[in-house]
Amino acid sequence: GPTIGKSYGFFDGTSGNTVLALINVSYYDPSSGQNIQADNATLNSLTVNGAMSAQSINVGGLANVGSLQVTGSATIGADLMVKGNLTVQGLATVQDITINGHIITGGTTPGIQILPAAGSSNASVSIDGNDTSGTITIVSGDASKAATSTSPAISGPSAGGLATITFKKAYGKTPRILITPADGKSAPMLVYPSGMSATGFTISLTNIPAPNGTYSFNYFIVE
């Protein structure tokens, strides 16, 4: 708006009651300035091309923000829509959740180790998955064989614990572990988890697997 002068100093309310000014009737448009200082301001529109510091901002309409970084807490009193991807690096706590698509688990593959019950010769185990879900495949070892003068004895497969799984990241407490057979050949083995703890578990069979057999089991784990 119209102005009657230009200040040669800064008035903060504590340095006296006067300020040096040059009388010059003109017009000033604050939208072209780099700084606006005020206790309160009501604006129809505001464009900020650089940094802005404020104790509080109340936006009654739409706010378009190219990028937003919040270093403290944020409280949203209504709905929040995220059209892109959402990444949460810490703990996310929700009261209820509805998933309209697929649940895709991720993470690093846990450790796994074969046990003697799988057989002492040529037994192996592999895992495809993460700490939450995946598939464990066990190949049982050779049949039992007595020792000879040229070869040691071989212990064939037996019931019990065939492999131990160690979580890549320990749970806060012992989780709930669901294991199901992945095919018809594995179903009669009657699989179950044993030795469960916050750091891992053992995959065990009630029945004795056949020598040199391949058995697959799916698992799903929640705390």
PDB file of C-alpha atoms in Angstrom:
ATOM      1  CA  GLY A   1       0.000   0.000   0.000  1.00  0.00           C
ATOM      2  CA  PRO A   2       0.993   3.681   0.091  1.00  0.00           C
ATOM      3  CA  THR A   3       3.951   4.673   2.299  1.00  0.00           C
ATOM      4  CA  ILE A   4       5.143   8.054   3.593  1.00  0.00           C
ATOM      5  CA  GLY A   5       8.726   7.132   4.381  1.00  0.00           C
ATOM      6  CA  LYS A   6      11.505   4.567   4.581  1.00  0.00           C
ATOM      7  CA  SER A   7      13.075   3.558   7.875  1.00  0.00           C
ATOM      8  CA  TYR A   8      16.850   3.797   8.315  1.00  0.00           C
ATOM      9  CA  GLY A   9      16.785   1.655  11.446  1.00  0.00           C
ATOM     10  CA  PHE A  10      15.085  -1.280  13.095  1.00  0.00           C
ATOM     11  CA  PHE A  11      12.376  -0.771  15.704  1.00  0.00           C
ATOM     12  CA  ASP A  12      11.869  -3.645  18.137  1.00  0.00           C
ATOM     13  CA  GLY A  13       9.899  -1.796  20.795  1.00  0.00           C
ATOM     14  CA  THR A  14      12.785  -1.717  23.304  1.00  0.00           C
ATOM     15  CA  SER A  15      15.284   0.727  21.808  1.00  0.00           C
ATOM     16  CA  GLY A  16      13.336   3.946  22.370  1.00  0.00           C
ATOM     17  CA  ASN A  17      10.288   5.576  20.888  1.00  0.00           C
ATOM     18  CA  THR A  18      11.827   7.022  17.712  1.00  0.00           C
ATOM     19  CA  VAL A  19      13.424   5.723  14.557  1.00  0.00           C
ATOM     20  CA  LEU A  20      15.234   7.644  11.808  1.00  0.00           C
ATOM     21  CA  ALA A  21      13.244   7.712   8.556  1.00  0.00           C
ATOM     22  CA  LEU A  22      13.430   9.278   5.104  1.00  0.00           C
ATOM     23  CA  ILE A  23      10.150  10.946   4.090  1.00  0.00           C
ATOM     24  CA  ASN A  24       9.300   9.660   0.631  1.00  0.00           C
ATOM     25  CA  VAL A  25       5.704   9.213  -0.488  1.00  0.00           C
ATOM     26  CA  SER A  26       5.584   5.987  -2.508  1.00  0.00           C
ATOM     27  CA  TYR A  27       3.974   2.540  -2.720  1.00  0.00           C
ATOM     28  CA  TYR A  28       5.240  -0.746  -1.211  1.00  0.00           C
ATOM     29  CA  ASP A  29       4.268  -4.270  -2.209  1.00  0.00           C
ATOM     30  CA  PRO A  30       5.360  -6.715   0.542  1.00  0.00           C
ATOM     31  CA  SER A  31       4.843  -9.733  -1.742  1.00  0.00           C
ATOM     32  CA  SER A  32       8.092  -8.832  -3.499  1.00  0.00           C
ATOM     33  CA  GLY A  33      10.075  -8.737  -0.260  1.00  0.00           C
ATOM     34  CA  GLN A  34      12.258 -11.515   1.096  1.00  0.00           C
ATOM     35  CA  ASN A  35      11.045 -11.266   4.697  1.00  0.00           C
ATOM     36  CA  ILE A  36       7.730 -10.573   6.374  1.00  0.00           C
ATOM     37  CA  GLN A  37       7.738 -10.031  10.134  1.00  0.00           C
ATOM     38  CA  ALA A  38       4.496 -10.050  12.081  1.00  0.00           C
ATOM     39  CA  ASP A  39       2.893 -11.495  15.199  1.00  0.00           C
ATOM     40  CA  ASN A  40      -0.175 -12.580  13.216  1.00  0.00           C
ATOM     41  CA  ALA A  41      -0.902 -12.622   9.502  1.00  0.00           C
ATOM     42  CA  THR A  42      -3.938 -13.614   7.458  1.00  0.00           C
ATOM     43  CA  LEU A  43      -3.056 -14.340   3.832  1.00  0.00           C
ATOM     44  CA  ASN A  44      -5.161 -15.504   0.919  1.00  0.00           C
ATOM     45  CA  SER A  45      -2.117 -17.168  -0.611  1.00  0.00           C
ATOM     46  CA  LEU A  46       1.530 -17.607   0.357  1.00  0.00           C
ATOM     47  CA  THR A  47       4.384 -18.868  -1.788  1.00  0.00           C
ATOM     48  CA  VAL A  48       7.625 -19.783  -0.033  1.00  0.00           C
ATOM     49  CA  ASN A  49      10.575 -20.550  -2.303  1.00  0.00           C
ATOM     50  CA  GLY A  50      13.129 -20.927   0.483  1.00  0.00           C
ATOM     51  CA  ALA A  51      13.137 -21.929   4.132  1.00  0.00           C
ATOM     52  CA  MET A  52      10.384 -20.855   6.524  1.00  0.00           C
ATOM     53  CA  SER A  53      10.348 -21.029  10.332  1.00  0.00           C
ATOM     54  CA  ALA A  54       7.095 -20.737  12.262  1.00  0.00           C
ATOM     55  CA  GLN A  55       5.863 -21.747  15.703  1.00  0.00           C
ATOM     56  CA  SER A  56       2.452 -22.748  14.370  1.00  0.00           C
ATOM     57  CA  ILE A  57       0.699 -22.777  11.004  1.00  0.00           C
ATOM     58  CA  ASN A  58      -3.050 -23.184  10.597  1.00  0.00           C
ATOM     59  CA  VAL A  59      -4.151 -24.100   7.077  1.00  0.00           C
ATOM     60  CA  GLY A  60      -7.889 -24.104   6.529  1.00  0.00           C
ATOM     61  CA  GLY A  61      -7.780 -25.266   2.925  1.00  0.00           C
ATOM     62  CA  LEU A  62      -5.489 -27.247   0.654  1.00  0.00           C
ATOM     63  CA  ALA A  63      -1.738 -27.110   1.250  1.00  0.00           C
ATOM     64  CA  ASN A  64       0.529 -28.244  -1.607  1.00  0.00           C
ATOM     65  CA  VAL A  65       3.953 -29.195  -0.259  1.00  0.00           C
ATOM     66  CA  GLY A  66       6.715 -30.451  -2.539  1.00  0.00           C
ATOM     67  CA  SER A  67       8.581 -32.115   0.323  1.00  0.00           C
ATOM     68  CA  LEU A  68       7.898 -32.169   4.043  1.00  0.00           C
ATOM     69  CA  GLN A  69      10.259 -33.090   6.886  1.00  0.00           C
ATOM     70  CA  VAL A  70       8.909 -33.288  10.431  1.00  0.00           C
ATOM     71  CA  THR A  71      11.571 -33.542  13.137  1.00  0.00           C
ATOM     72  CA  GLY A  72       9.092 -33.752  16.022  1.00  0.00           C
ATOM     73  CA  SER A  73       5.686 -35.305  16.545  1.00  0.00           C
ATOM     74  CA  ALA A  74       2.802 -34.960  14.098  1.00  0.00           C
ATOM     75  CA  THR A  75      -0.870 -35.426  14.953  1.00  0.00           C
ATOM     76  CA  ILE A  76      -3.443 -35.822  12.187  1.00  0.00           C
ATOM     77  CA  GLY A  77      -7.002 -35.332  13.371  1.00  0.00           C
ATOM     78  CA  ALA A  78      -8.749 -36.594  10.240  1.00  0.00           C
ATOM     79  CA  ASP A  79      -8.085 -38.995   7.353  1.00  0.00           C
ATOM     80  CA  LEU A  80      -4.658 -39.305   5.731  1.00  0.00           C
ATOM     81  CA  MET A  81      -4.303 -40.432   2.110  1.00  0.00           C
ATOM     82  CA  VAL A  82      -0.930 -41.496   0.730  1.00  0.00           C
ATOM     83  CA  LYS A  83      -1.018 -41.901  -3.065  1.00  0.00           C
ATOM     84  CA  GLY A  84       2.593 -43.056  -3.343  1.00  0.00           C
ATOM     85  CA  ASN A  85       4.688 -45.461  -1.295  1.00  0.00           C
ATOM     86  CA  LEU A  86       4.873 -45.242   2.495  1.00  0.00           C
ATOM     87  CA  THR A  87       8.081 -46.209   4.293  1.00  0.00           C
ATOM     88  CA  VAL A  88       8.160 -46.478   8.101  1.00  0.00           C
ATOM     89  CA  GLN A  89      11.629 -46.950   9.593  1.00  0.00           C
ATOM     90  CA  GLY A  90      10.485 -47.369  13.200  1.00  0.00           C
ATOM     91  CA  LEU A  91       7.603 -49.107  14.963  1.00  0.00           C
ATOM     92  CA  ALA A  92       4.136 -48.597  13.453  1.00  0.00           C
ATOM     93  CA  THR A  93       1.179 -49.044  15.814  1.00  0.00           C
ATOM     94  CA  VAL A  94      -2.318 -49.246  14.318  1.00  0.00           C
ATOM     95  CA  GLN A  95      -5.648 -50.036  15.964  1.00  0.00           C
ATOM     96  CA  ASP A  96      -7.231 -51.797  12.978  1.00  0.00           C
ATOM     97  CA  ILE A  97      -5.951 -52.393   9.474  1.00  0.00           C
ATOM     98  CA  THR A  98      -7.738 -53.317   6.245  1.00  0.00           C
ATOM     99  CA  ILE A  99      -5.633 -54.571   3.337  1.00  0.00           C
ATOM    100  CA  ASN A 100      -7.279 -54.527  -0.083  1.00  0.00           C
ATOM    101  CA  GLY A 101      -4.309 -56.029  -1.884  1.00  0.00           C
ATOM    102  CA  HIS A 102      -1.638 -58.602  -1.001  1.00  0.00           C
ATOM    103  CA  ILE A 103       0.479 -58.988   2.106  1.00  0.00           C
ATOM    104  CA  ILE A 104       4.098 -59.105   0.944  1.00  0.00           C
ATOM    105  CA  THR A 105       6.648 -59.872   3.631  1.00  0.00           C
ATOM    106  CA  GLY A 106      10.299 -58.866   3.264  1.00  0.00           C
ATOM    107  CA  GLY A 107      13.595 -59.010   5.043  1.00  0.00           C
ATOM    108  CA  THR A 108      16.775 -61.036   5.174  1.00  0.00           C
ATOM    109  CA  THR A 109      16.752 -64.839   5.044  1.00  0.00           C
ATOM    110  CA  PRO A 110      17.128 -66.368   8.523  1.00  0.00           C
ATOM    111  CA  GLY A 111      19.871 -68.831   9.348  1.00  0.00           C
ATOM    112  CA  ILE A 112      19.192 -72.568   9.104  1.00  0.00           C
ATOM    113  CA  GLN A 113      21.199 -75.651  10.095  1.00  0.00           C
ATOM    114  CA  ILE A 114      20.608 -79.359   9.433  1.00  0.00           C
ATOM    115  CA  LEU A 115      20.387 -81.707  12.446  1.00  0.00           C
ATOM    116  CA  PRO A 116      21.459 -85.369  12.847  1.00  0.00           C
ATOM    117  CA  ALA A 117      17.863 -86.630  12.694  1.00  0.00           C
ATOM    118  CA  ALA A 118      17.816 -85.759   8.985  1.00  0.00           C
ATOM    119  CA  GLY A 119      20.507 -88.374   8.422  1.00  0.00           C
ATOM    120  CA  SER A 120      24.266 -88.411   8.815  1.00  0.00           C
ATOM    121  CA  SER A 121      25.100 -88.674   5.110  1.00  0.00           C
ATOM    122  CA  ASN A 122      24.004 -86.386   2.239  1.00  0.00           C
ATOM    123  CA  ALA A 123      21.220 -84.627   4.168  1.00  0.00           C
ATOM    124  CA  SER A 124      20.639 -80.958   3.369  1.00  0.00           C
ATOM    125  CA  VAL A 125      18.255 -78.104   4.128  1.00  0.00           C
ATOM    126  CA  SER A 126      17.420 -74.777   2.444  1.00  0.00           C
ATOM    127  CA  ILE A 127      15.079 -71.892   3.148  1.00  0.00           C
ATOM    128  CA  ASP A 128      13.373 -69.381   0.882  1.00  0.00           C
ATOM    129  CA  GLY A 129      11.860 -66.540   2.881  1.00  0.00           C
ATOM    130  CA  ASN A 130      12.401 -64.238   5.838  1.00  0.00           C
ATOM    131  CA  ASP A 131      11.650 -64.012   9.554  1.00  0.00           C
ATOM    132  CA  THR A 132       7.907 -63.800   8.863  1.00  0.00           C
ATOM    133  CA  SER A 133       7.144 -66.326   6.132  1.00  0.00           C
ATOM    134  CA  GLY A 134       8.800 -68.707   3.750  1.00  0.00           C
ATOM    135  CA  THR A 135       9.386 -72.304   2.670  1.00  0.00           C
ATOM    136  CA  ILE A 136      11.798 -74.804   4.209  1.00  0.00           C
ATOM    137  CA  THR A 137      12.987 -77.711   2.055  1.00  0.00           C
ATOM    138  CA  ILE A 138      14.688 -80.706   3.658  1.00  0.00           C
ATOM    139  CA  VAL A 139      16.424 -83.504   1.767  1.00  0.00           C
ATOM    140  CA  SER A 140      16.838 -86.510   4.057  1.00  0.00           C
ATOM    141  CA  GLY A 141      20.091 -88.425   4.113  1.00  0.00           C
ATOM    142  CA  ASP A 142      21.079 -91.904   3.019  1.00  0.00           C
ATOM    143  CA  ALA A 143      19.647 -95.033   4.604  1.00  0.00           C
ATOM    144  CA  SER A 144      21.309 -96.530   7.641  1.00  0.00           C
ATOM    145  CA  LYS A 145      24.378 -98.631   6.885  1.00  0.00           C
ATOM    146  CA  ALA A 146      26.748-100.515   9.097  1.00  0.00           C
ATOM    147  CA  ALA A 147      30.400 -99.611   9.168  1.00  0.00           C
ATOM    148  CA  THR A 148      32.834-101.567   6.997  1.00  0.00           C
ATOM    149  CA  SER A 149      36.556-101.756   6.831  1.00  0.00           C
ATOM    150  CA  THR A 150      36.565 -99.005   4.230  1.00  0.00           C
ATOM    151  CA  SER A 151      33.647 -96.727   5.264  1.00  0.00           C
ATOM    152  CA  PRO A 152      32.094 -95.467   8.515  1.00  0.00           C
ATOM    153  CA  ALA A 153      28.572 -96.284   9.641  1.00  0.00           C
ATOM    154  CA  ILE A 154      25.696 -94.199   8.309  1.00  0.00           C
ATOM    155  CA  SER A 155      22.748 -93.184  10.462  1.00  0.00           C
ATOM    156  CA  GLY A 156      19.575 -92.886   8.433  1.00  0.00           C
ATOM    157  CA  PRO A 157      16.768 -90.350   8.912  1.00  0.00           C
ATOM    158  CA  SER A 158      14.681 -90.479  12.080  1.00  0.00           C
ATOM    159  CA  ALA A 159      11.746 -88.655  13.640  1.00  0.00           C
ATOM    160  CA  GLY A 160      12.319 -85.504  15.685  1.00  0.00           C
ATOM    161  CA  GLY A 161      14.084 -82.252  14.974  1.00  0.00           C
ATOM    162  CA  LEU A 162      15.533 -82.096  11.451  1.00  0.00           C
ATOM    163  CA  ALA A 163      16.693 -78.460  11.254  1.00  0.00           C
ATOM    164  CA  THR A 164      17.012 -75.330  13.403  1.00  0.00           C
ATOM    165  CA  ILE A 165      16.019 -71.876  12.165  1.00  0.00           C
ATOM    166  CA  THR A 166      17.598 -68.752  13.673  1.00  0.00           C
ATOM    167  CA  PHE A 167      15.764 -65.469  13.105  1.00  0.00           C
ATOM    168  CA  LYS A 168      17.791 -62.697  11.508  1.00  0.00           C
ATOM    169  CA  LYS A 169      16.237 -60.305  14.031  1.00  0.00           C
ATOM    170  CA  ALA A 170      15.028 -61.610  17.378  1.00  0.00           C
ATOM    171  CA  TYR A 171      11.387 -61.110  18.301  1.00  0.00           C
ATOM    172  CA  GLY A 172      10.380 -59.317  21.505  1.00  0.00           C
ATOM    173  CA  LYS A 173       9.062 -62.614  22.889  1.00  0.00           C
ATOM    174  CA  THR A 174       8.396 -66.142  21.668  1.00  0.00           C
ATOM    175  CA  PRO A 175       6.255 -65.750  18.531  1.00  0.00           C
ATOM    176  CA  ARG A 176       3.401 -67.905  17.261  1.00  0.00           C
ATOM    177  CA  ILE A 177       4.730 -70.239  14.577  1.00  0.00           C
ATOM    178  CA  LEU A 178       2.499 -71.928  12.002  1.00  0.00           C
ATOM    179  CA  ILE A 179       4.005 -74.706   9.839  1.00  0.00           C
ATOM    180  CA  THR A 180       2.112 -76.568   7.118  1.00  0.00           C
ATOM    181  CA  PRO A 181       3.195 -79.166   4.544  1.00  0.00           C
ATOM    182  CA  ALA A 182       3.759 -77.709   1.083  1.00  0.00           C
ATOM    183  CA  ASP A 183       2.854 -80.900  -0.841  1.00  0.00           C
ATOM    184  CA  GLY A 184       1.211 -84.286  -0.495  1.00  0.00           C
ATOM    185  CA  LYS A 185       4.485 -86.134   0.089  1.00  0.00           C
ATOM    186  CA  SER A 186       5.301 -83.922   3.081  1.00  0.00           C
ATOM    187  CA  ALA A 187       1.826 -84.066   4.659  1.00  0.00           C
ATOM    188  CA  PRO A 188       2.181 -87.563   6.255  1.00  0.00           C
ATOM    189  CA  MET A 189       5.299 -86.439   8.125  1.00  0.00           C
ATOM    190  CA  LEU A 190       3.121 -84.491  10.621  1.00  0.00           C
ATOM    191  CA  VAL A 191       5.388 -81.470  10.976  1.00  0.00           C
ATOM    192  CA  TYR A 192       5.440 -79.274  14.098  1.00  0.00           C
ATOM    193  CA  PRO A 193       7.666 -76.545  15.603  1.00  0.00           C
ATOM    194  CA  SER A 194       9.695 -77.336  18.718  1.00  0.00           C
ATOM    195  CA  GLY A 195      12.207 -75.459  20.853  1.00  0.00           C
ATOM    196  CA  MET A 196      10.459 -72.182  20.094  1.00  0.00           C
ATOM    197  CA  SER A 197      12.002 -68.975  21.438  1.00  0.00           C
ATOM    198  CA  ALA A 198      12.380 -65.313  20.520  1.00  0.00           C
ATOM    199  CA  THR A 199      15.477 -66.180  18.466  1.00  0.00           C
ATOM    200  CA  GLY A 200      14.328 -69.232  16.503  1.00  0.00           C
ATOM    201  CA  PHE A 201      12.784 -72.696  16.477  1.00  0.00           C
ATOM    202  CA  THR A 202      13.326 -76.291  15.331  1.00  0.00           C
ATOM    203  CA  ILE A 203      11.285 -77.905  12.560  1.00  0.00           C
ATOM    204  CA  SER A 204      10.383 -81.418  13.720  1.00  0.00           C
ATOM    205  CA  LEU A 205       8.599 -84.438  12.247  1.00  0.00           C
ATOM    206  CA  THR A 206       6.413 -86.966  14.056  1.00  0.00           C
ATOM    207  CA  ASN A 207       6.998 -89.706  11.481  1.00  0.00           C
ATOM    208  CA  ILE A 208      10.265 -90.983  10.041  1.00  0.00           C
ATOM    209  CA  PRO A 209      11.085 -89.596   6.597  1.00  0.00           C
ATOM    210  CA  ALA A 210      12.210 -91.940   3.859  1.00  0.00           C
ATOM    211  CA  PRO A 211      15.924 -91.908   2.954  1.00  0.00           C
ATOM    212  CA  ASN A 212      16.894 -89.441   0.210  1.00  0.00           C
ATOM    213  CA  GLY A 213      13.433 -87.869   0.215  1.00  0.00           C
ATOM    214  CA  THR A 214      12.585 -84.222  -0.399  1.00  0.00           C
ATOM    215  CA  TYR A 215      10.109 -82.599   1.993  1.00  0.00           C
ATOM    216  CA  SER A 216       8.858 -79.000   1.903  1.00  0.00           C
ATOM    217  CA  PHE A 217       7.041 -76.996   4.556  1.00  0.00           C
ATOM    218  CA  ASN A 218       5.623 -73.456   4.592  1.00  0.00           C
ATOM    219  CA  TYR A 219       5.831 -71.294   7.710  1.00  0.00           C
ATOM    220  CA  PHE A 220       4.181 -68.088   8.906  1.00  0.00           C
ATOM    221  CA  ILE A 221       5.292 -66.338  12.100  1.00  0.00           C
ATOM    222  CA  VAL A 222       3.736 -63.503  14.127  1.00  0.00           C
ATOM    223  CA  GLU A 223       4.488 -62.208  17.613  1.00  0.00           C
TER     224      GLU A 223
END
